[in-house]
Short mmCIF file of C-alpha atoms (C1' of nucleotides) in Angstrom, two decimals:
data_model
loop_
_atom_site.label_atom_id
_atom_site.label_comp_id
_atom_site.label_asym_id
_atom_site.label_seq_id
_atom_site.Cartn_x
_atom_site.Cartn_y
_atom_site.Cartn_z
CA MET A 7 -0.35 0.29 0.31
CA ALA A 8 2.75 2.77 0.88
CA THR A 9 4.71 1.93 -2.47
CA THR A 10 1.92 2.15 -4.45
CA LYS A 11 2.64 4.92 -6.55
CA GLY A 12 5.49 3.23 -7.80
CA GLY A 13 4.75 1.25 -10.91
CA ALA A 14 2.22 4.47 -11.92
CA ALA A 15 5.27 7.14 -11.56
CA THR A 16 7.72 5.11 -13.66
CA ALA A 17 5.12 4.50 -16.28
CA ARG A 18 4.19 8.23 -16.38
CA LYS A 19 7.88 9.18 -16.29
CA LYS A 20 8.60 7.41 -19.42
CA ASN A 21 5.34 8.38 -20.96
CA ALA A 22 5.61 12.21 -20.50
CA GLY A 23 9.41 12.05 -22.09
CA ALA A 24 8.03 10.08 -24.99
CA GLY A 25 4.79 12.65 -25.46
CA THR A 26 2.65 9.89 -27.16
CA GLY A 27 0.27 9.35 -23.98
CA SER A 28 0.46 6.80 -21.96
CA ALA A 29 -1.03 4.28 -24.39
CA ARG A 30 0.20 0.73 -22.71
CA ARG A 31 -1.53 1.87 -19.10
CA ALA A 32 -4.46 3.46 -21.08
CA GLN A 33 -4.98 0.12 -23.05
CA LEU A 34 -4.49 -2.39 -20.47
CA LEU A 35 -6.79 -0.26 -17.88
CA ALA A 36 -9.65 -0.54 -21.02
CA ILE A 37 -8.98 -4.37 -20.95
CA ALA A 38 -9.41 -4.19 -17.36
CA ALA A 39 -12.78 -1.98 -17.29
CA GLU A 40 -14.01 -4.17 -20.08
CA MET A 41 -13.56 -7.38 -18.12
CA PHE A 42 -14.14 -6.24 -14.45
CA ALA A 43 -17.49 -5.30 -15.99
CA SER A 44 -18.35 -8.42 -18.01
CA ARG A 45 -17.85 -10.94 -15.15
CA GLY A 46 -17.18 -8.73 -11.47
CA TYR A 47 -14.15 -7.65 -10.27
CA THR A 48 -13.08 -10.37 -7.86
CA GLN A 49 -14.17 -13.11 -10.59
CA THR A 50 -11.34 -11.20 -12.91
CA THR A 51 -7.73 -12.52 -11.99
CA VAL A 52 -4.75 -10.51 -13.10
CA ARG A 53 -3.93 -13.43 -15.25
CA ASP A 54 -7.09 -12.81 -17.12
CA ILE A 55 -6.19 -9.40 -17.88
CA ALA A 56 -2.37 -10.14 -19.22
CA VAL A 57 -3.13 -13.09 -21.26
CA GLU A 58 -6.09 -10.53 -22.93
CA ALA A 59 -3.74 -8.20 -23.34
CA GLY A 60 -1.23 -10.54 -24.54
CA ILE A 61 1.56 -10.70 -21.43
CA LEU A 62 2.05 -12.37 -18.31
CA SER A 63 0.39 -11.57 -15.37
CA GLY A 64 3.56 -10.82 -13.84
CA SER A 65 4.18 -8.06 -15.89
CA LEU A 66 1.14 -6.39 -15.42
CA TYR A 67 2.95 -4.96 -11.88
CA HIS A 68 5.26 -3.22 -13.79
CA HIS A 69 2.22 -0.62 -14.86
CA PHE A 70 0.86 -0.60 -12.28
CA ALA A 71 1.27 -1.85 -8.35
CA SER A 72 -1.64 -3.86 -7.50
CA LYS A 73 -5.13 -5.07 -8.98
CA ASP A 74 -7.12 -2.15 -6.60
CA GLU A 75 -5.28 0.52 -8.52
CA MET A 76 -6.18 -0.30 -11.82
CA LEU A 77 -9.86 -0.08 -10.41
CA THR A 78 -9.21 2.91 -8.46
CA GLU A 79 -7.71 4.60 -11.69
CA ILE A 80 -10.64 3.26 -13.94
CA LEU A 81 -13.49 4.49 -11.61
CA GLN A 82 -11.24 8.28 -10.91
CA ASP A 83 -11.05 8.94 -14.28
CA PHE A 84 -15.10 8.15 -14.58
CA MET A 85 -16.61 9.55 -11.34
CA GLY A 86 -14.55 12.81 -12.12
CA SER A 87 -15.55 13.07 -15.27
CA LEU A 88 -19.02 12.12 -14.74
CA LEU A 89 -19.37 15.30 -11.82
CA ARG A 90 -17.75 17.70 -14.37
CA GLN A 91 -19.97 17.38 -16.77
CA PHE A 92 -23.12 16.58 -14.52
CA ARG A 93 -22.05 20.38 -13.22
CA SER A 94 -21.96 22.14 -16.50
CA ILE A 95 -25.28 21.02 -17.69
CA ALA A 96 -26.97 22.32 -15.07
CA ASP A 97 -24.84 25.48 -14.56
CA GLU A 98 -26.19 26.31 -18.21
CA ALA A 99 -29.30 25.28 -18.06
CA ASP A 100 -31.98 27.85 -18.51
CA SER A 101 -34.76 25.93 -16.56
CA PRO A 102 -34.74 23.49 -14.12
CA ARG A 103 -36.77 21.02 -16.82
CA ALA A 104 -33.77 21.81 -19.42
CA ALA A 105 -31.40 20.72 -16.46
CA LEU A 106 -33.08 17.58 -15.67
CA ASP A 107 -33.80 16.88 -19.50
CA GLY A 108 -30.02 17.75 -20.30
CA LEU A 109 -29.03 15.30 -17.11
CA VAL A 110 -30.69 12.59 -18.60
CA ARG A 111 -30.02 12.68 -21.92
CA SER A 112 -26.08 13.20 -20.78
CA SER A 113 -26.51 9.81 -18.06
CA PHE A 114 -27.86 7.81 -21.56
CA GLU A 115 -24.78 9.24 -23.43
CA THR A 116 -22.13 8.49 -20.94
CA ILE A 117 -23.73 4.79 -20.95
CA HIS A 118 -23.57 4.67 -24.86
CA ARG A 119 -20.00 6.64 -24.63
CA THR A 120 -17.93 4.31 -21.67
CA PRO A 121 -20.55 1.55 -20.65
CA HIS A 122 -17.86 -0.65 -19.06
CA ALA A 123 -16.87 1.99 -16.77
CA VAL A 124 -20.88 3.12 -15.71
CA ALA A 125 -21.30 -1.28 -15.45
CA LEU A 126 -18.43 -1.52 -12.97
CA TYR A 127 -19.77 1.72 -10.57
CA GLN A 128 -23.12 0.44 -11.08
CA ASN A 129 -22.21 -3.21 -9.87
CA GLU A 130 -19.16 -2.73 -7.63
CA ALA A 131 -19.95 0.56 -5.79
CA ASN A 132 -22.29 -0.86 -3.19
CA PHE A 133 -19.43 -3.38 -2.03
CA LEU A 134 -16.95 -0.51 -2.67
CA GLY A 135 -18.14 1.99 -0.46
CA SER A 136 -17.49 0.22 3.15
CA THR A 137 -13.76 0.15 2.04
CA PRO A 138 -11.38 3.25 3.08
CA GLU A 139 -9.48 3.04 0.01
CA PHE A 140 -12.59 3.76 -2.39
CA SER A 141 -14.55 6.29 -0.27
CA PHE A 142 -13.89 8.74 -2.90
CA VAL A 143 -16.53 6.40 -5.27
CA THR A 144 -18.91 7.54 -2.05
CA LYS A 145 -17.51 10.88 -1.84
CA ALA A 146 -18.30 11.56 -5.79
CA SER A 147 -21.82 10.29 -5.39
CA ARG A 148 -22.77 12.73 -3.11
CA GLU A 149 -21.96 15.74 -4.91
CA VAL A 150 -23.53 13.80 -7.99
CA GLU A 151 -26.69 13.68 -6.03
CA LYS A 152 -26.22 17.15 -5.36
CA VAL A 153 -26.39 18.70 -8.45
CA TRP A 154 -29.45 16.65 -9.25
CA LEU A 155 -31.67 17.27 -5.86
CA ASP A 156 -30.84 21.27 -6.43
CA VAL A 157 -32.33 20.50 -9.96
CA LEU A 158 -35.41 19.11 -8.60
CA ARG A 159 -35.88 21.27 -5.74
CA ALA A 160 -35.80 23.91 -7.83
CA GLY A 161 -38.28 22.78 -10.14
CA ILE A 162 -40.85 22.07 -7.32
CA ALA A 163 -39.96 25.31 -5.94
CA SER A 164 -40.96 27.03 -9.13
CA GLY A 165 -43.77 24.50 -9.99
CA ASP A 166 -42.53 22.90 -12.58
CA PHE A 167 -42.30 19.78 -10.99
CA ARG A 168 -45.13 18.64 -9.15
CA SER A 169 -45.20 19.48 -5.64
CA GLU A 170 -46.55 15.70 -4.07
CA LEU A 171 -42.86 14.31 -5.22
CA GLU A 172 -40.23 13.80 -2.49
CA PRO A 173 -37.05 15.23 -3.63
CA THR A 174 -34.54 12.43 -2.60
CA THR A 175 -36.79 9.29 -3.07
CA THR A 176 -37.54 10.46 -6.45
CA TYR A 177 -33.59 11.26 -7.52
CA ARG A 178 -33.00 7.74 -6.51
CA PHE A 179 -35.77 6.56 -8.74
CA ILE A 180 -34.78 8.24 -11.17
CA ARG A 181 -31.09 7.73 -11.10
CA ASP A 182 -31.45 4.13 -10.33
CA GLY A 183 -33.72 3.65 -13.57
CA VAL A 184 -31.51 5.29 -15.82
CA TRP A 185 -27.98 3.67 -14.88
CA SER A 186 -29.60 0.60 -14.95
CA THR A 187 -30.17 0.49 -18.18
CA VAL A 188 -26.64 -0.10 -18.77
CA ARG A 189 -27.06 -3.94 -17.67
CA TRP A 190 -29.08 -4.38 -20.70
CA TYR A 191 -28.60 -1.77 -23.05
CA ASP A 192 -26.34 -2.75 -26.65
CA PRO A 193 -23.98 0.10 -27.99
CA ARG A 194 -23.91 -1.79 -30.76
CA GLY A 195 -27.27 -2.29 -31.47
CA ARG A 196 -29.98 -0.79 -33.32
CA LEU A 197 -31.74 1.26 -30.16
CA GLN A 198 -29.90 4.09 -30.26
CA HIS A 199 -28.71 6.07 -26.75
CA ALA A 200 -31.02 9.25 -27.90
CA THR A 201 -34.32 7.06 -28.43
CA LEU A 202 -33.41 5.09 -25.09
CA ALA A 203 -33.38 9.13 -23.77
CA ASP A 204 -36.31 9.78 -25.42
CA GLN A 205 -38.69 6.90 -24.25
CA TYR A 206 -37.44 7.30 -20.53
CA LEU A 207 -38.00 11.37 -20.32
CA THR A 208 -41.46 10.67 -22.61
CA MET A 209 -42.37 7.92 -19.34
CA LEU A 210 -40.82 10.43 -16.57
CA ASP A 211 -42.10 13.64 -17.60
CA GLY A 212 -46.02 12.71 -18.57
CA GLY A 213 -46.34 9.27 -16.38
CA LEU A 214 -48.05 6.05 -17.47
CA ILE A 215 -51.82 6.91 -17.33
CA ALA A 216 -53.24 8.35 -20.10
CA SER A 217 -55.27 11.67 -19.75
CA MET B 3 -22.42 -32.09 -9.35
CA ALA B 4 -24.24 -36.09 -9.30
CA THR B 5 -24.01 -36.09 -5.16
CA THR B 6 -25.34 -32.72 -5.08
CA LYS B 7 -28.32 -34.05 -3.14
CA GLY B 8 -26.61 -36.36 -0.46
CA GLY B 9 -26.14 -33.64 2.40
CA ALA B 10 -29.63 -32.24 1.68
CA ALA B 11 -30.88 -35.53 1.77
CA THR B 12 -29.98 -36.46 4.80
CA ALA B 13 -30.77 -33.35 6.53
CA ARG B 14 -34.58 -33.69 5.77
CA LYS B 15 -34.38 -37.24 6.54
CA LYS B 16 -33.32 -36.28 9.96
CA ASN B 17 -35.96 -33.65 9.99
CA ALA B 18 -38.58 -35.85 8.93
CA GLY B 19 -38.31 -38.06 12.07
CA ALA B 20 -37.68 -35.10 14.86
CA GLY B 21 -41.11 -33.04 12.58
CA THR B 22 -38.92 -29.70 14.14
CA GLY B 23 -38.62 -28.58 10.11
CA SER B 24 -35.09 -28.51 8.78
CA ALA B 25 -34.11 -25.69 11.25
CA ARG B 26 -31.16 -25.81 10.91
CA ARG B 27 -30.66 -25.64 7.18
CA ALA B 28 -33.02 -22.96 6.46
CA GLN B 29 -30.66 -21.04 9.53
CA LEU B 30 -27.59 -21.39 7.13
CA LEU B 31 -29.07 -20.68 4.57
CA ALA B 32 -30.54 -17.21 6.11
CA ILE B 33 -26.71 -16.28 7.46
CA ALA B 34 -25.64 -17.14 4.03
CA ALA B 35 -27.88 -15.04 2.01
CA GLU B 36 -27.77 -12.82 4.28
CA MET B 37 -23.14 -12.41 3.40
CA PHE B 38 -24.01 -13.14 -0.20
CA ALA B 39 -26.00 -10.18 -0.18
CA SER B 40 -23.90 -7.53 2.11
CA ARG B 41 -20.79 -8.43 0.46
CA GLY B 42 -21.47 -10.00 -2.48
CA TYR B 43 -21.24 -14.38 -3.30
CA THR B 44 -17.72 -14.58 -4.50
CA GLN B 45 -16.14 -12.55 -1.90
CA THR B 46 -17.82 -14.46 0.78
CA THR B 47 -15.92 -18.10 1.91
CA VAL B 48 -17.66 -21.26 3.48
CA ARG B 49 -15.58 -20.43 6.33
CA ASP B 50 -17.19 -16.88 6.81
CA ILE B 51 -20.49 -18.24 6.53
CA ALA B 52 -19.47 -21.15 8.94
CA VAL B 53 -17.63 -18.69 11.77
CA GLU B 54 -21.17 -16.79 11.49
CA ALA B 55 -22.94 -19.91 12.50
CA GLY B 56 -20.46 -20.93 14.88
CA ILE B 57 -19.25 -24.04 13.07
CA LEU B 58 -16.51 -24.97 11.10
CA SER B 59 -16.32 -24.83 7.21
CA GLY B 60 -16.25 -28.30 6.94
CA SER B 61 -19.05 -28.78 9.07
CA LEU B 62 -20.52 -26.70 6.16
CA TYR B 63 -20.49 -29.82 4.15
CA HIS B 64 -22.89 -32.22 6.26
CA HIS B 65 -25.87 -29.89 5.40
CA PHE B 66 -24.91 -28.76 1.40
CA ALA B 67 -22.67 -30.28 -1.20
CA SER B 68 -21.23 -27.15 -2.24
CA LYS B 69 -21.28 -23.55 -2.30
CA ASP B 70 -23.04 -23.22 -5.54
CA GLU B 71 -25.73 -25.56 -3.68
CA MET B 72 -26.54 -22.69 -1.12
CA LEU B 73 -26.96 -20.16 -3.71
CA THR B 74 -29.05 -22.15 -5.96
CA GLU B 75 -31.46 -22.86 -3.12
CA ILE B 76 -31.94 -19.61 -2.28
CA LEU B 77 -32.69 -17.95 -5.53
CA GLN B 78 -34.97 -21.07 -6.24
CA ASP B 79 -37.18 -20.49 -3.42
CA PHE B 80 -37.22 -16.59 -4.11
CA MET B 81 -37.70 -16.53 -7.99
CA GLY B 82 -40.43 -19.67 -7.49
CA SER B 83 -42.38 -17.57 -4.68
CA LEU B 84 -41.91 -14.58 -6.64
CA LEU B 85 -43.59 -15.83 -10.31
CA ARG B 86 -46.38 -17.45 -8.12
CA GLN B 87 -47.24 -13.82 -6.47
CA PHE B 88 -46.94 -11.86 -9.63
CA ARG B 89 -49.08 -13.87 -11.53
CA SER B 90 -51.72 -14.64 -9.25
CA ILE B 91 -51.65 -10.63 -8.98
CA ALA B 92 -52.27 -10.48 -12.54
CA ASP B 93 -54.84 -13.03 -12.97
CA GLU B 94 -57.31 -11.34 -9.92
CA ALA B 95 -56.90 -7.64 -11.16
CA ASP B 96 -60.15 -5.59 -12.15
CA SER B 97 -57.87 -3.68 -14.05
CA PRO B 98 -54.68 -3.22 -16.04
CA ARG B 99 -53.89 0.07 -13.37
CA ALA B 100 -55.18 -2.21 -10.58
CA ALA B 101 -52.57 -5.02 -11.95
CA LEU B 102 -49.77 -2.74 -12.51
CA ASP B 103 -50.64 -0.54 -8.77
CA GLY B 104 -50.41 -4.29 -7.37
CA LEU B 105 -47.30 -5.86 -8.94
CA VAL B 106 -45.47 -2.39 -7.95
CA ARG B 107 -46.71 -2.77 -4.20
CA SER B 108 -46.02 -6.39 -4.36
CA SER B 109 -42.54 -5.39 -5.38
CA PHE B 110 -41.86 -2.96 -2.91
CA GLU B 111 -43.27 -5.57 -0.47
CA THR B 112 -40.98 -8.34 -1.29
CA ILE B 113 -37.98 -6.50 -1.11
CA HIS B 114 -39.28 -5.45 2.60
CA ARG B 115 -39.85 -8.94 3.54
CA THR B 116 -36.61 -10.82 1.79
CA PRO B 117 -34.03 -7.92 1.30
CA HIS B 118 -31.14 -10.46 0.51
CA ALA B 119 -32.64 -12.32 -1.37
CA VAL B 120 -33.51 -9.55 -3.99
CA ALA B 121 -30.18 -7.98 -3.60
CA LEU B 122 -28.69 -11.23 -4.32
CA TYR B 123 -30.77 -11.40 -7.55
CA GLN B 124 -30.35 -8.14 -8.24
CA ASN B 125 -26.66 -7.96 -7.71
CA GLU B 126 -25.99 -11.37 -9.16
CA ALA B 127 -28.30 -12.48 -11.77
CA ASN B 128 -26.27 -10.49 -14.97
CA PHE B 129 -22.93 -12.81 -14.18
CA LEU B 130 -25.35 -16.05 -12.74
CA GLY B 131 -26.92 -15.87 -16.38
CA SER B 132 -23.62 -16.77 -18.65
CA THR B 133 -23.80 -20.17 -16.17
CA PRO B 134 -25.63 -22.96 -17.36
CA GLU B 135 -26.19 -24.54 -13.68
CA PHE B 136 -27.72 -21.02 -13.26
CA SER B 137 -29.93 -20.73 -15.89
CA PHE B 138 -33.38 -21.33 -14.16
CA VAL B 139 -32.78 -17.49 -13.08
CA THR B 140 -32.73 -16.23 -16.49
CA LYS B 141 -35.94 -18.89 -17.66
CA ALA B 142 -38.20 -17.34 -14.17
CA SER B 143 -37.07 -13.88 -15.12
CA ARG B 144 -38.63 -14.62 -18.34
CA GLU B 145 -41.50 -15.56 -16.95
CA VAL B 146 -41.96 -12.90 -14.83
CA GLU B 147 -41.36 -10.29 -17.88
CA LYS B 148 -43.97 -11.72 -19.48
CA VAL B 149 -46.31 -11.27 -16.69
CA TRP B 150 -45.51 -7.57 -16.37
CA LEU B 151 -45.68 -7.27 -20.49
CA ASP B 152 -49.09 -8.48 -20.39
CA VAL B 153 -50.48 -5.84 -18.38
CA LEU B 154 -48.83 -3.15 -19.72
CA ARG B 155 -49.64 -4.14 -23.17
CA ALA B 156 -53.20 -4.49 -22.21
CA GLY B 157 -53.18 -1.16 -20.31
CA ILE B 158 -51.77 0.55 -23.90
CA ALA B 159 -54.60 -1.71 -25.62
CA SER B 160 -57.55 -0.17 -23.55
CA GLY B 161 -56.18 3.26 -23.31
CA ASP B 162 -55.13 3.17 -20.08
CA PHE B 163 -51.77 3.86 -20.14
CA ARG B 164 -50.10 6.04 -22.99
CA SER B 165 -49.80 4.58 -26.32
CA GLU B 166 -46.57 6.90 -26.65
CA LEU B 167 -44.91 3.90 -24.31
CA GLU B 168 -43.03 0.73 -26.12
CA PRO B 169 -43.41 -1.66 -23.47
CA THR B 170 -40.89 -3.63 -23.48
CA THR B 171 -38.78 -0.42 -22.60
CA THR B 172 -41.05 0.51 -20.33
CA TYR B 173 -41.08 -2.21 -18.63
CA ARG B 174 -37.13 -2.37 -18.24
CA PHE B 175 -37.49 0.83 -16.72
CA ILE B 176 -39.86 -0.20 -13.97
CA ARG B 177 -38.52 -3.22 -12.89
CA ASP B 178 -35.29 -1.67 -12.63
CA GLY B 179 -36.09 1.53 -10.71
CA VAL B 180 -38.40 -0.65 -8.40
CA TRP B 181 -35.60 -3.13 -7.71
CA SER B 182 -33.00 -1.05 -7.09
CA THR B 183 -33.97 0.05 -4.32
CA VAL B 184 -32.77 -2.81 -2.32
CA ARG B 185 -29.79 -0.98 -2.38
CA TRP B 186 -30.39 1.74 -0.46
CA TYR B 187 -33.95 1.18 1.53
CA ASP B 188 -33.52 0.07 5.27
CA PRO B 189 -36.41 -2.09 6.13
CA ARG B 190 -35.76 -0.71 9.75
CA GLY B 191 -35.73 2.80 9.10
CA ARG B 192 -38.30 4.96 9.48
CA LEU B 193 -39.72 5.04 5.43
CA GLN B 194 -42.45 2.05 5.18
CA HIS B 195 -42.06 -0.10 2.28
CA ALA B 196 -45.62 1.00 1.67
CA THR B 197 -45.33 5.13 1.31
CA LEU B 198 -42.18 4.27 -0.52
CA ALA B 199 -44.78 2.38 -3.16
CA ASP B 200 -46.75 5.47 -3.18
CA GLN B 201 -44.30 7.59 -3.98
CA TYR B 202 -43.00 5.50 -7.08
CA LEU B 203 -46.12 5.09 -8.10
CA THR B 204 -47.10 8.39 -7.79
CA MET B 205 -43.64 9.17 -9.70
CA LEU B 206 -45.01 6.58 -12.50
CA ASP B 207 -48.49 7.43 -12.74
CA GLY B 208 -48.57 10.62 -13.50
CA GLY B 209 -45.26 11.59 -14.19
CA LEU B 210 -42.65 15.01 -13.16
CA ILE B 211 -44.39 17.54 -14.76
CA ALA B 212 -47.11 19.76 -13.41
CA SER B 213 -49.85 20.23 -15.65
"C1'" DG C 26 9.02 -3.69 -21.22
"C1'" DT C 27 8.06 -8.56 -21.09
"C1'" DC C 28 9.35 -13.11 -18.82
"C1'" DT C 29 11.09 -17.29 -15.88
"C1'" DA C 30 10.38 -18.89 -11.26
"C1'" DT C 31 8.66 -18.72 -7.14
"C1'" DA C 32 6.67 -17.20 -2.65
"C1'" DA C 33 2.80 -16.53 0.27
"C1'" DA C 34 -1.61 -16.64 0.91
"C1'" DC C 35 -6.31 -17.98 0.37
"C1'" DC C 36 -9.70 -21.24 -1.32
"C1'" DG C 37 -13.12 -24.82 -1.90
"C1'" DA C 38 -13.66 -29.37 -0.54
"C1'" DT C 39 -12.82 -34.23 1.30
"C1'" DA C 40 -11.48 -38.16 4.54
"C1'" DG C 41 -12.43 -39.63 8.71
"C1'" DA C 42 -12.76 -39.75 14.39
"C1'" DC C 43 -15.90 -38.54 17.77
"C1'" DG D 29 -23.72 -32.60 13.43
"C1'" DT D 30 -19.10 -31.10 14.53
"C1'" DC D 31 -13.81 -31.18 14.63
"C1'" DT D 32 -9.49 -32.23 12.99
"C1'" DA D 33 -6.57 -32.32 9.73
"C1'" DT D 34 -5.41 -31.54 5.17
"C1'" DC D 35 -4.84 -31.85 0.39
"C1'" DG D 36 -5.00 -29.74 -4.53
"C1'" DG D 37 -5.48 -26.17 -7.03
"C1'" DT D 38 -5.77 -21.03 -7.79
"C1'" DT D 39 -4.87 -16.25 -6.73
"C1'" DT D 40 -2.16 -11.91 -5.99
"C1'" DA D 41 2.07 -10.16 -6.13
"C1'" DT D 42 7.72 -9.94 -5.62
"C1'" DA D 43 12.96 -10.96 -7.25
"C1'" DG D 44 15.74 -10.79 -10.54
"C1'" DA D 45 17.27 -12.08 -15.62
"C1'" DC D 46 16.78 -10.60 -20.33
#
DNA sequence: GTCTATAAACCGATAGAC
DNA sequence: GTCTATCGGTTTATAGAC
């Protein structure tokens, strides 16, 4: 744990000199993310990742200090960019309705763009939350929640959203309904992510019951 | 695999004679379910379960042929009773609206009553679906989907539900939104499952947007 | 940057005594 | 029904040659 950054520092140094970007490191992380997402973090062995990358398991430790470090880096990159994305959408929206619409569409876009990271977060976040090493995940989740809650509360206050809705519970229902999509959505299938967002917003905005 | 039922048969035999019910077996399964749900199936070791039960890991194999068998039995009991429950609700409902209302409320009730089994199904179903031994889970899931889809289609056909909704996608959104609740709902907390169902149905029926 | 070789720990499962 | 004792296999991770 104390030597956690050894391999990483070496890789970054070399990369900074070459100027090509740490392509190898990023490539290995992409492989790891896909396998972590599809078969689960604990079910994926470092051997599995190495074989998929065409090297031996020991060689992975030249790039990463531990298996945990791979997961940490994947989730940190994901949570960081997600939070920035959500904040900019909420900041630039003209109305609570437009903000919520943008947040939902951005979420489906994210599922389309980085399904592995989303699935990983979706499947392992609960377990990870209990270990101190991954407390940053819980922390980032709370920041994201704050953004959505502000939008919902503003909409209820302005009369745009129904006042019967309890903000926190409503947020959780929406969040889970949207992110769970990653379990069955196929990025290469015929159902486009924008269409999916349309369908979800149709249901969410107007409800199920015909008037 | 061939001797899968050895331990079980022994336990049931002894139990049938004593007439006390296979209380020990059920108790061990309850312990296993809770640990599988809270820290994940693969992250839970047979040693963990044994310690929690106050025995040694080897002793578990007197009751169960394998760790897999414990998971199978938990999920089989759960999926079976869930399917029966859903079918009876759909059959006895007077209208599509009443049927959907009943299905949703019954789901929240199930989360309240057996949170561990729900969480287990929610967290491991995707992974389990790929192994032939647990194909019964996927099969039961499809039967459940059929019940919900019939209700949604009937409601759209009768004009009770909005015709813009695509049944399959709508079902998945509802399913995920409802079942995901298990991740944050506390059965012993102050928020009752019936209240939660009310809040979800308020959002689902009428939508977010104020009229 | 990768390979060879291996350490150290852990896992599921078994055989047989009590 | 539980314990003692242990086997065989797998896992993460390390040290050092190339």
